[in-house]
Amino acid sequence: MSRFFDPKLSALTPYTPGEQPKDRLLLKLNTNESPFPPSPLAQRYAREEAGRLELYSDPCCTALVKKGAEVFGVEEDEIIFTNGSDEVLDFTFQAFCPKGAIFPDITYGFYKVFAALHQIPFTEVPLKEDFTIDLQDYLGTSGTVFIANPNAPTGLYLTPAQVETIVSSDPDRLVVIDEAYIDFGGETSIPLTKKYDNLLVIGTFSKSRSMAGARLGFAIGNKALIRCLNTIKYSFNPYNVDRMAMAAGVGALEDKDYFRTNCEKIMATRAWTTEALEKLGFTVLPSLTNFVFAKHDRIPGKTLCAKLREQGILVRHFDTPRLTDYLRITIGSQEQMEAFAGAITNILEG
Ligand code: PMP
């Protein structure tokens, strides 16, 4: 570390992103990307916008806000777009955690990093033995609640009624529901933002809309909350969404059939993969995401992860005590998952 680094930050442990190999031959099932390209309409709009990159992007994201408000059924002042949902999560930690933050011990690893970066005290609440969330743990606590729903890396889900139980238990405490994976079979809590001004729902175009590389995320909530997030944005980077991402985002929202078909394909392949893994001796948690979380009854997660890598297949292993037996496996295309199941069969037979 340089001697110029602020000592307050020297203990920071940054988030470790999943590996992004240069080698195209690898089957990449480690970072929950979509196996499908972005919608052709999204691609066309992005290409058209490429010729205007000499100009700054629209800081108000006008066209995208208009389309997003229409698609998600909210007012234009109830939505903000950002550079990936990581950015709006960061803004949320900065803006809304004067009494600290509280989230499950097993969840998206970045929550802890944002809290540490902004020196926000946080509490990690252990998930139950079966990895489910005990709603009681979030009633009567102070501090802003962050819940990934469905959760990562478990894939487990709370219904909007369960979300409402937490939100309604204390109108003076903000609840942030991170719906990065909601489109793969879950029901969104966005409608609850009409009823509760202490609920913020966060979404991303990285998964179900095949745009991880474009970096486009959003938050939806009461207009006062969105105004605060805009205050942070305009105090940091007003042009946080670039022209091509913005144009592609509009195209992705317009192309509803492409979106729906891809989500359905992933869900069908998830069901196939779950069955295939169970036949091979895995326990698979019931997932409502574009990944499954699974453990084998004989072979440790770390060993399997390494053996798959030798065969050119990347999956995610978390080397922490409660997760070490498991692998998080992104659902790719049907052909990819058949190749994956074939590789696992070889490993188990070998
Ligand atoms: N939330 C969750 C639960 C995630 O798993 C991820 C990405 N892996 C994100 C947010 C961030 O996604 P992005 O910044 O690509 O929108």
PDB file of C-alpha atoms and ligand atoms in Angstrom, residues 15 31-32 83-87 89 107-108 110-111 148-152 178-181 202-207 211-212 215-218 291 328, ligand 1:
ATOM      1  CA  TYR A  15     -15.077  -7.507  -3.159  1.00  0.00           C
ATOM      2  CA  THR A  31     -20.778 -15.186 -12.481  1.00  0.00           C
ATOM      3  CA  ASN A  32     -24.486 -15.607 -13.231  1.00  0.00           C
ATOM      4  CA  ASN A  83     -24.030   2.207 -13.563  1.00  0.00           C
ATOM      5  CA  GLY A  84     -24.982  -1.347 -12.622  1.00  0.00           C
ATOM      6  CA  SER A  85     -27.006  -2.069  -9.520  1.00  0.00           C
ATOM      7  CA  ASP A  86     -23.740  -2.114  -7.568  1.00  0.00           C
ATOM      8  CA  GLU A  87     -23.663   1.645  -7.973  1.00  0.00           C
ATOM      9  CA  LEU A  89     -26.440  -0.180  -3.787  1.00  0.00           C
ATOM     10  CA  THR A 107     -25.809 -13.048   0.980  1.00  0.00           C
ATOM     11  CA  TYR A 108     -24.322 -10.895  -1.769  1.00  0.00           C
ATOM     12  CA  PHE A 110     -20.681  -6.678  -1.699  1.00  0.00           C
ATOM     13  CA  TYR A 111     -23.025  -5.453   1.096  1.00  0.00           C
ATOM     14  CA  ALA A 148     -31.262  -9.987  -1.753  1.00  0.00           C
ATOM     15  CA  ASN A 149     -34.484 -11.585  -2.946  1.00  0.00           C
ATOM     16  CA  PRO A 150     -34.026 -14.230  -4.187  1.00  0.00           C
ATOM     17  CA  ASN A 151     -30.897 -14.517  -2.103  1.00  0.00           C
ATOM     18  CA  ALA A 152     -27.450 -15.202  -3.508  1.00  0.00           C
ATOM     19  CA  ASP A 178     -32.236  -6.362  -4.058  1.00  0.00           C
ATOM     20  CA  GLU A 179     -34.116  -8.113  -6.864  1.00  0.00           C
ATOM     21  CA  ALA A 180     -31.155  -8.903  -9.124  1.00  0.00           C
ATOM     22  CA  TYR A 181     -32.609 -12.392  -9.778  1.00  0.00           C
ATOM     23  CA  ILE A 202     -33.230  -2.526  -6.583  1.00  0.00           C
ATOM     24  CA  GLY A 203     -32.935  -4.229  -9.964  1.00  0.00           C
ATOM     25  CA  THR A 204     -30.395  -4.916 -12.690  1.00  0.00           C
ATOM     26  CA  PHE A 205     -30.183  -5.511 -16.431  1.00  0.00           C
ATOM     27  CA  SER A 206     -27.166  -7.780 -15.886  1.00  0.00           C
ATOM     28  CA  LYS A 207     -29.016 -11.090 -15.571  1.00  0.00           C
ATOM     29  CA  MET A 211     -26.553  -6.783 -20.266  1.00  0.00           C
ATOM     30  CA  ALA A 212     -23.920  -7.413 -17.560  1.00  0.00           C
ATOM     31  CA  ARG A 215     -23.570  -1.887 -16.458  1.00  0.00           C
ATOM     32  CA  LEU A 216     -27.173  -0.861 -15.981  1.00  0.00           C
ATOM     33  CA  GLY A 217     -29.106  -1.020 -12.727  1.00  0.00           C
ATOM     34  CA  PHE A 218     -31.981   0.830 -11.114  1.00  0.00           C
ATOM     35  CA  PHE A 291     -28.088 -20.373 -10.788  1.00  0.00           C
ATOM     36  CA  ARG A 328     -22.922 -22.153  -7.187  1.00  0.00           C
TER      37      ARG A 328
HETATM   38  N1  PMP B   1     -27.111  -7.873  -6.332  1.00  0.00           N
HETATM   39  C1  PMP B   1     -26.869  -9.181  -6.357  1.00  0.00           C
HETATM   40  C2  PMP B   1     -27.601 -10.074  -5.396  1.00  0.00           C
HETATM   41  C3  PMP B   1     -25.922  -9.705  -7.250  1.00  0.00           C
HETATM   42  O1  PMP B   1     -25.647 -11.013  -7.256  1.00  0.00           O
HETATM   43  C4  PMP B   1     -25.248  -8.821  -8.130  1.00  0.00           C
HETATM   44  C5  PMP B   1     -24.222  -9.261  -9.136  1.00  0.00           C
HETATM   45  N2  PMP B   1     -23.650 -10.387  -9.103  1.00  0.00           N
HETATM   46  C6  PMP B   1     -25.550  -7.468  -8.057  1.00  0.00           C
HETATM   47  C7  PMP B   1     -26.482  -7.019  -7.156  1.00  0.00           C
HETATM   48  C8  PMP B   1     -24.829  -6.459  -8.917  1.00  0.00           C
HETATM   49  O2  PMP B   1     -25.167  -6.548 -10.240  1.00  0.00           O
HETATM   50  P1  PMP B   1     -24.817  -5.410 -11.293  1.00  0.00           P
HETATM   51  O3  PMP B   1     -23.912  -4.406 -10.633  1.00  0.00           O
HETATM   52  O4  PMP B   1     -24.203  -6.131 -12.408  1.00  0.00           O
HETATM   53  O5  PMP B   1     -26.150  -4.796 -11.645  1.00  0.00           O
END
